[in-house]
PDB file of C-alpha atoms and ligand atoms in Angstrom:
ATOM      1  CA  UNK A   1     -13.821  10.537 -22.866  1.00  0.00           C
ATOM      2  CA  UNK A   2     -14.146  12.111 -19.428  1.00  0.00           C
ATOM      3  CA  UNK A   3     -10.995  14.142 -20.043  1.00  0.00           C
ATOM      4  CA  UNK A   4     -12.444  15.634 -23.202  1.00  0.00           C
ATOM      5  CA  UNK A   5     -15.606  16.618 -21.337  1.00  0.00           C
ATOM      6  CA  UNK A   6     -13.487  18.095 -18.530  1.00  0.00           C
ATOM      7  CA  UNK A   7     -11.386  20.225 -20.837  1.00  0.00           C
ATOM      8  CA  UNK A   8     -14.450  21.476 -22.700  1.00  0.00           C
ATOM      9  CA  UNK A   9     -16.022  22.387 -19.372  1.00  0.00           C
ATOM     10  CA  UNK A  10     -12.908  24.248 -18.260  1.00  0.00           C
ATOM     11  CA  UNK A  11     -13.312  26.452 -21.305  1.00  0.00           C
ATOM     12  CA  UNK A  12     -17.024  27.145 -21.067  1.00  0.00           C
ATOM     13  CA  UNK A  13     -17.138  28.084 -17.368  1.00  0.00           C
ATOM     14  CA  UNK A  14     -19.957  27.579 -14.899  1.00  0.00           C
ATOM     15  CA  UNK A  15     -22.994  28.592 -16.909  1.00  0.00           C
ATOM     16  CA  UNK A  16     -21.728  26.548 -19.831  1.00  0.00           C
ATOM     17  CA  UNK A  17     -21.217  23.657 -17.466  1.00  0.00           C
ATOM     18  CA  UNK A  18     -24.857  23.734 -16.343  1.00  0.00           C
ATOM     19  CA  UNK A  19     -25.985  23.765 -19.962  1.00  0.00           C
ATOM     20  CA  UNK A  20     -23.568  20.976 -20.795  1.00  0.00           C
ATOM     21  CA  UNK A  21     -24.777  18.914 -17.816  1.00  0.00           C
ATOM     22  CA  UNK A  22     -28.435  19.190 -18.784  1.00  0.00           C
ATOM     23  CA  UNK A  23     -27.659  18.445 -22.416  1.00  0.00           C
ATOM     24  CA  UNK A  24     -25.741  15.352 -21.343  1.00  0.00           C
ATOM     25  CA  UNK A  25     -28.495  14.240 -19.022  1.00  0.00           C
ATOM     26  CA  UNK A  26     -31.140  14.746 -21.736  1.00  0.00           C
ATOM     27  CA  UNK A  27     -29.103  12.680 -24.188  1.00  0.00           C
ATOM     28  CA  UNK A  28     -28.452  10.106 -21.502  1.00  0.00           C
ATOM     29  CA  UNK A  29     -32.136   9.784 -20.673  1.00  0.00           C
ATOM     30  CA  UNK A  30     -32.948   9.258 -24.356  1.00  0.00           C
ATOM     31  CA  UNK A  31     -30.261   6.598 -24.717  1.00  0.00           C
ATOM     32  CA  UNK A  32     -31.346   4.887 -21.488  1.00  0.00           C
ATOM     33  CA  UNK A  33     -34.998   4.876 -22.583  1.00  0.00           C
ATOM     34  CA  UNK A  34     -33.995   3.089 -25.767  1.00  0.00           C
ATOM     35  CA  UNK A  35     -31.690   0.654 -23.965  1.00  0.00           C
ATOM     36  CA  UNK A  36     -34.268  -0.221 -21.296  1.00  0.00           C
ATOM     37  CA  UNK A  37     -36.686  -1.523 -23.938  1.00  0.00           C
ATOM     38  CA  UNK A  38     -34.494  -4.572 -24.485  1.00  0.00           C
ATOM     39  CA  UNK A  39     -33.775  -6.988 -21.639  1.00  0.00           C
ATOM     40  CA  UNK A  40     -30.788  -5.714 -19.672  1.00  0.00           C
ATOM     41  CA  UNK A  41     -28.455  -7.542 -17.365  1.00  0.00           C
ATOM     42  CA  UNK A  42     -29.333  -7.753 -13.700  1.00  0.00           C
ATOM     43  CA  UNK A  43     -25.797  -7.656 -12.382  1.00  0.00           C
ATOM     44  CA  UNK A  44     -22.720  -5.784 -13.576  1.00  0.00           C
ATOM     45  CA  UNK A  45     -19.274  -5.930 -11.990  1.00  0.00           C
ATOM     46  CA  UNK A  46     -16.541  -3.343 -12.408  1.00  0.00           C
ATOM     47  CA  UNK A  47     -12.829  -3.842 -11.925  1.00  0.00           C
ATOM     48  CA  UNK A  48     -11.144  -0.604 -10.894  1.00  0.00           C
ATOM     49  CA  UNK A  49      -7.978  -0.607 -12.918  1.00  0.00           C
ATOM     50  CA  UNK A  50      -5.638   1.963 -14.457  1.00  0.00           C
ATOM     51  CA  UNK A  51      -5.895   4.714 -11.823  1.00  0.00           C
ATOM     52  CA  UNK A  52      -2.134   4.869 -11.484  1.00  0.00           C
ATOM     53  CA  UNK A  53      -1.574   4.724 -15.221  1.00  0.00           C
ATOM     54  CA  UNK A  54      -4.049   7.601 -15.580  1.00  0.00           C
ATOM     55  CA  UNK A  55      -2.212   9.599 -12.894  1.00  0.00           C
ATOM     56  CA  UNK A  56       1.133   9.037 -14.604  1.00  0.00           C
ATOM     57  CA  UNK A  57      -0.246  10.068 -17.980  1.00  0.00           C
ATOM     58  CA  UNK A  58      -1.601  13.351 -16.597  1.00  0.00           C
ATOM     59  CA  UNK A  59       1.370  14.006 -14.291  1.00  0.00           C
ATOM     60  CA  UNK A  60      -0.643  13.635 -11.109  1.00  0.00           C
ATOM     61  CA  UNK A  61       0.329  11.938  -7.839  1.00  0.00           C
ATOM     62  CA  UNK A  62      -1.007   8.383  -7.536  1.00  0.00           C
ATOM     63  CA  UNK A  63      -3.565   9.280  -4.886  1.00  0.00           C
ATOM     64  CA  UNK A  64      -5.074  11.862  -7.261  1.00  0.00           C
ATOM     65  CA  UNK A  65      -5.443   9.083  -9.822  1.00  0.00           C
ATOM     66  CA  UNK A  66      -7.402   7.038  -7.284  1.00  0.00           C
ATOM     67  CA  UNK A  67      -9.642  10.029  -6.570  1.00  0.00           C
ATOM     68  CA  UNK A  68     -10.428  10.484 -10.258  1.00  0.00           C
ATOM     69  CA  UNK A  69     -11.100   6.748 -10.466  1.00  0.00           C
ATOM     70  CA  UNK A  70     -13.582   7.049  -7.621  1.00  0.00           C
ATOM     71  CA  UNK A  71     -15.398   9.926  -9.373  1.00  0.00           C
ATOM     72  CA  UNK A  72     -15.632   7.861 -12.556  1.00  0.00           C
ATOM     73  CA  UNK A  73     -17.041   4.990 -10.501  1.00  0.00           C
ATOM     74  CA  UNK A  74     -19.752   7.123  -8.890  1.00  0.00           C
ATOM     75  CA  UNK A  75     -20.713   8.457 -12.316  1.00  0.00           C
ATOM     76  CA  UNK A  76     -21.007   4.997 -13.828  1.00  0.00           C
ATOM     77  CA  UNK A  77     -22.946   3.679 -10.803  1.00  0.00           C
ATOM     78  CA  UNK A  78     -25.424   6.518 -11.219  1.00  0.00           C
ATOM     79  CA  UNK A  79     -25.946   5.478 -14.833  1.00  0.00           C
ATOM     80  CA  UNK A  80     -26.487   1.870 -13.735  1.00  0.00           C
ATOM     81  CA  UNK A  81     -29.136   2.967 -11.236  1.00  0.00           C
ATOM     82  CA  UNK A  82     -30.855   5.150 -13.832  1.00  0.00           C
ATOM     83  CA  UNK A  83     -30.892   2.144 -16.168  1.00  0.00           C
ATOM     84  CA  UNK A  84     -32.579   0.073 -13.455  1.00  0.00           C
ATOM     85  CA  UNK A  85     -29.755  -2.415 -12.863  1.00  0.00           C
ATOM     86  CA  UNK A  86     -30.332  -4.074  -9.519  1.00  0.00           C
ATOM     87  CA  UNK A  87     -26.897  -5.479  -8.614  1.00  0.00           C
ATOM     88  CA  UNK A  88     -23.496  -3.865  -8.988  1.00  0.00           C
ATOM     89  CA  UNK A  89     -20.202  -5.229  -7.758  1.00  0.00           C
ATOM     90  CA  UNK A  90     -17.001  -3.242  -7.593  1.00  0.00           C
ATOM     91  CA  UNK A  91     -13.538  -4.749  -7.298  1.00  0.00           C
ATOM     92  CA  UNK A  92     -11.882  -1.927  -5.393  1.00  0.00           C
ATOM     93  CA  UNK A  93      -8.814  -3.113  -3.532  1.00  0.00           C
ATOM     94  CA  UNK A  94      -7.035  -6.469  -3.519  1.00  0.00           C
ATOM     95  CA  UNK A  95      -4.731  -7.835  -0.842  1.00  0.00           C
ATOM     96  CA  UNK A  96      -1.917  -7.622  -3.410  1.00  0.00           C
ATOM     97  CA  UNK A  97      -2.422  -3.844  -3.502  1.00  0.00           C
ATOM     98  CA  UNK A  98      -1.194  -3.759   0.125  1.00  0.00           C
ATOM     99  CA  UNK A  99       2.293  -4.557  -1.206  1.00  0.00           C
ATOM    100  CA  UNK A 100       2.555  -1.108  -2.781  1.00  0.00           C
ATOM    101  CA  UNK A 101       4.464   1.810  -1.249  1.00  0.00           C
ATOM    102  CA  UNK A 102       3.303   2.542   2.343  1.00  0.00           C
ATOM    103  CA  UNK A 103       2.351   6.146   1.413  1.00  0.00           C
ATOM    104  CA  UNK A 104       0.157   4.917  -1.409  1.00  0.00           C
ATOM    105  CA  UNK A 105      -1.484   2.245   0.755  1.00  0.00           C
ATOM    106  CA  UNK A 106      -2.133   4.828   3.472  1.00  0.00           C
ATOM    107  CA  UNK A 107      -3.543   7.280   0.918  1.00  0.00           C
ATOM    108  CA  UNK A 108      -5.843   4.517  -0.376  1.00  0.00           C
ATOM    109  CA  UNK A 109      -7.010   3.685   3.140  1.00  0.00           C
ATOM    110  CA  UNK A 110      -7.683   7.385   3.839  1.00  0.00           C
ATOM    111  CA  UNK A 111      -9.580   7.720   0.565  1.00  0.00           C
ATOM    112  CA  UNK A 112     -11.635   4.614   1.344  1.00  0.00           C
ATOM    113  CA  UNK A 113     -12.509   5.863   4.818  1.00  0.00           C
ATOM    114  CA  UNK A 114     -13.495   9.296   3.508  1.00  0.00           C
ATOM    115  CA  UNK A 115     -15.601   7.880   0.675  1.00  0.00           C
ATOM    116  CA  UNK A 116     -17.281   5.185   2.790  1.00  0.00           C
ATOM    117  CA  UNK A 117     -18.185   7.845   5.381  1.00  0.00           C
ATOM    118  CA  UNK A 118     -19.467   9.967   2.487  1.00  0.00           C
ATOM    119  CA  UNK A 119     -21.862   7.180   1.475  1.00  0.00           C
ATOM    120  CA  UNK A 120     -23.768   7.709   4.709  1.00  0.00           C
ATOM    121  CA  UNK A 121     -24.466  11.362   4.008  1.00  0.00           C
ATOM    122  CA  UNK A 122     -27.992  12.433   3.198  1.00  0.00           C
ATOM    123  CA  UNK A 123     -27.156  13.540  -0.354  1.00  0.00           C
ATOM    124  CA  UNK A 124     -25.059  10.493  -1.316  1.00  0.00           C
ATOM    125  CA  UNK A 125     -26.045   8.185  -4.183  1.00  0.00           C
ATOM    126  CA  UNK A 126     -26.774   5.506  -1.587  1.00  0.00           C
ATOM    127  CA  UNK A 127     -29.659   7.563  -0.238  1.00  0.00           C
ATOM    128  CA  UNK A 128     -30.755   8.921  -3.620  1.00  0.00           C
ATOM    129  CA  UNK A 129     -31.179   5.466  -5.122  1.00  0.00           C
ATOM    130  CA  UNK A 130     -31.920   3.311  -2.052  1.00  0.00           C
ATOM    131  CA  UNK A 131     -28.696   1.312  -2.219  1.00  0.00           C
ATOM    132  CA  UNK A 132     -27.857  -1.458   0.204  1.00  0.00           C
ATOM    133  CA  UNK A 133     -24.086  -1.694   0.623  1.00  0.00           C
ATOM    134  CA  UNK A 134     -22.164  -4.924   1.225  1.00  0.00           C
ATOM    135  CA  UNK A 135     -18.447  -5.462   1.612  1.00  0.00           C
ATOM    136  CA  UNK A 136     -16.810  -8.664   0.403  1.00  0.00           C
ATOM    137  CA  UNK A 137     -13.286  -9.625   1.413  1.00  0.00           C
ATOM    138  CA  UNK A 138     -11.034 -10.200   4.355  1.00  0.00           C
ATOM    139  CA  UNK A 139     -11.772  -6.962   6.167  1.00  0.00           C
ATOM    140  CA  UNK A 140      -9.163  -7.597   8.837  1.00  0.00           C
ATOM    141  CA  UNK A 141      -6.555  -6.372   6.330  1.00  0.00           C
ATOM    142  CA  UNK A 142      -8.095  -2.890   6.417  1.00  0.00           C
ATOM    143  CA  UNK A 143      -7.071  -0.165   8.831  1.00  0.00           C
ATOM    144  CA  UNK A 144      -9.239  -0.099  11.924  1.00  0.00           C
ATOM    145  CA  UNK A 145     -10.962   3.172  11.055  1.00  0.00           C
ATOM    146  CA  UNK A 146     -11.821   1.890   7.564  1.00  0.00           C
ATOM    147  CA  UNK A 147     -13.210  -1.325   9.044  1.00  0.00           C
ATOM    148  CA  UNK A 148     -15.350   0.661  11.473  1.00  0.00           C
ATOM    149  CA  UNK A 149     -16.652   2.767   8.558  1.00  0.00           C
ATOM    150  CA  UNK A 150     -17.569  -0.371   6.567  1.00  0.00           C
ATOM    151  CA  UNK A 151     -19.518  -1.758   9.517  1.00  0.00           C
ATOM    152  CA  UNK A 152     -21.351   1.541   9.960  1.00  0.00           C
ATOM    153  CA  UNK A 153     -22.392   1.801   6.331  1.00  0.00           C
ATOM    154  CA  UNK A 154     -23.592  -1.836   6.280  1.00  0.00           C
ATOM    155  CA  UNK A 155     -25.863  -1.116   9.264  1.00  0.00           C
ATOM    156  CA  UNK A 156     -26.976   2.289   7.930  1.00  0.00           C
ATOM    157  CA  UNK A 157     -28.064   0.856   4.560  1.00  0.00           C
ATOM    158  CA  UNK A 158     -29.412  -2.495   5.786  1.00  0.00           C
ATOM    159  CA  UNK A 159     -33.043  -1.512   5.105  1.00  0.00           C
ATOM    160  CA  UNK A 160     -32.452  -0.198   1.595  1.00  0.00           C
ATOM    161  CA  UNK A 161     -33.909  -2.576  -0.933  1.00  0.00           C
ATOM    162  CA  UNK A 162     -33.856  -1.047  -4.415  1.00  0.00           C
ATOM    163  CA  UNK A 163     -30.296  -1.909  -5.433  1.00  0.00           C
ATOM    164  CA  UNK A 164     -27.390  -3.822  -3.940  1.00  0.00           C
ATOM    165  CA  UNK A 165     -23.827  -2.556  -4.202  1.00  0.00           C
ATOM    166  CA  UNK A 166     -21.138  -5.065  -3.250  1.00  0.00           C
ATOM    167  CA  UNK A 167     -17.680  -3.616  -2.759  1.00  0.00           C
ATOM    168  CA  UNK A 168     -14.822  -6.108  -2.876  1.00  0.00           C
ATOM    169  CA  UNK A 169     -11.971  -4.963  -0.649  1.00  0.00           C
ATOM    170  CA  UNK A 170      -8.967  -6.921   0.576  1.00  0.00           C
ATOM    171  CA  UNK A 171      -9.610  -9.931  -1.649  1.00  0.00           C
ATOM    172  CA  UNK A 172      -7.312 -12.248  -3.482  1.00  0.00           C
ATOM    173  CA  UNK A 173      -7.861 -15.749  -4.818  1.00  0.00           C
ATOM    174  CA  UNK A 174      -5.174 -17.441  -2.701  1.00  0.00           C
ATOM    175  CA  UNK A 175      -6.576 -15.923   0.522  1.00  0.00           C
ATOM    176  CA  UNK A 176     -10.091 -16.972  -0.495  1.00  0.00           C
ATOM    177  CA  UNK A 177      -9.009 -20.563  -1.223  1.00  0.00           C
ATOM    178  CA  UNK A 178      -7.317 -20.824   2.191  1.00  0.00           C
ATOM    179  CA  UNK A 179     -10.369 -19.343   3.962  1.00  0.00           C
ATOM    180  CA  UNK A 180     -12.777 -21.610   2.114  1.00  0.00           C
ATOM    181  CA  UNK A 181     -10.807 -24.742   2.968  1.00  0.00           C
ATOM    182  CA  UNK A 182     -10.511 -23.696   6.606  1.00  0.00           C
ATOM    183  CA  UNK A 183     -14.242 -23.068   6.846  1.00  0.00           C
ATOM    184  CA  UNK A 184     -15.072 -26.350   5.139  1.00  0.00           C
ATOM    185  CA  UNK A 185     -12.855 -28.178   7.633  1.00  0.00           C
ATOM    186  CA  UNK A 186     -14.592 -26.382  10.539  1.00  0.00           C
TER     187      UNK A 186
HETATM  188  C1  LIG B 201      -3.099   0.660   7.572  1.00  0.00           C
HETATM  189  O1  LIG B 201      -3.010  -0.636   6.997  1.00  0.00           O
HETATM  190  C2  LIG B 201      -1.796  -0.879   6.310  1.00  0.00           C
HETATM  191  C3  LIG B 201      -1.904  -2.247   5.655  1.00  0.00           C
HETATM  192  O2  LIG B 201      -2.594  -3.194   6.425  1.00  0.00           O
HETATM  193  C4  LIG B 201      -0.623  -0.754   7.276  1.00  0.00           C
HETATM  194  O3  LIG B 201       0.580  -0.962   6.582  1.00  0.00           O
HETATM  195  C5  LIG B 201      -0.644   0.634   7.904  1.00  0.00           C
HETATM  196  O4  LIG B 201       0.377   0.746   8.875  1.00  0.00           O
HETATM  197  C6  LIG B 201      -1.979   0.931   8.553  1.00  0.00           C
HETATM  198  N1  LIG B 201      -2.017   2.324   9.000  1.00  0.00           N
HETATM  199  C7  LIG B 201      -2.573   2.691  10.136  1.00  0.00           C
HETATM  200  C8  LIG B 201      -2.560   4.150  10.420  1.00  0.00           C
HETATM  201  O5  LIG B 201      -3.087   1.885  10.912  1.00  0.00           O
HETATM  202  C1  LIG B 202     -34.002  -1.198   9.856  1.00  0.00           C
HETATM  203  O1  LIG B 202     -35.180  -1.886  10.222  1.00  0.00           O
HETATM  204  C2  LIG B 202     -35.140  -2.453  11.529  1.00  0.00           C
HETATM  205  C3  LIG B 202     -36.402  -3.265  11.735  1.00  0.00           C
HETATM  206  O2  LIG B 202     -37.539  -2.622  11.234  1.00  0.00           O
HETATM  207  C4  LIG B 202     -34.954  -1.317  12.555  1.00  0.00           C
HETATM  208  O3  LIG B 202     -34.861  -1.869  13.845  1.00  0.00           O
HETATM  209  C5  LIG B 202     -33.674  -0.548  12.233  1.00  0.00           C
HETATM  210  O4  LIG B 202     -33.518   0.556  13.098  1.00  0.00           O
HETATM  211  C6  LIG B 202     -33.691  -0.047  10.795  1.00  0.00           C
HETATM  212  N1  LIG B 202     -32.371   0.526  10.475  1.00  0.00           N
HETATM  213  C7  LIG B 202     -32.233   1.723   9.903  1.00  0.00           C
HETATM  214  C8  LIG B 202     -30.835   2.168   9.658  1.00  0.00           C
HETATM  215  O5  LIG B 202     -33.167   2.429   9.567  1.00  0.00           O
END
């Protein structure tokens, strides 16, 4: 669906885009008003999947696919916040993903660092919607600079209380089972 919107917007130019945006947001508000009447879930989790398939389909490099995936995520999170959902969890990066080509892993790490840093900016969705950010996973698998960025954003958003965004990075069930057993033994 996003691709259709994109290609329409390419054709209508900037002024058309503004019109299209406000039309979409008007429709969205109407739909959300209707949806919010019924009880809605408190917690939604998203699994980021298909970025590479998307890139292949549109003849893009893999890292571009991940970037588009991130944009789609931010869009959907914004909708969740507008709907009043309090908890969102994103499965972003599993330990198994580290087995991919080194260039792709590095590109993913760079993207993560850039986007996590971006969350701390004044105009980011984190500040717009009062989001507290958590990271779940074995963070020692991340590159140092990414780990530092995660720690900074956790501290920077610690006092936000409207919504909670948990980002799962460097997770995998086997690693979690081992960690859990070790901790239980301790
Ligand atoms: C980043 O982390 C990956 C996977 O842990 C590793 O292969 C890579 O060498 C690291 N890159 C840097 C610049 O530290
Ligand atoms: C969060 O609140 C604590 C206690 O009121 C304060 O010390 C800290 O500086 C605040 N952090 C931010 C990022 O505003």
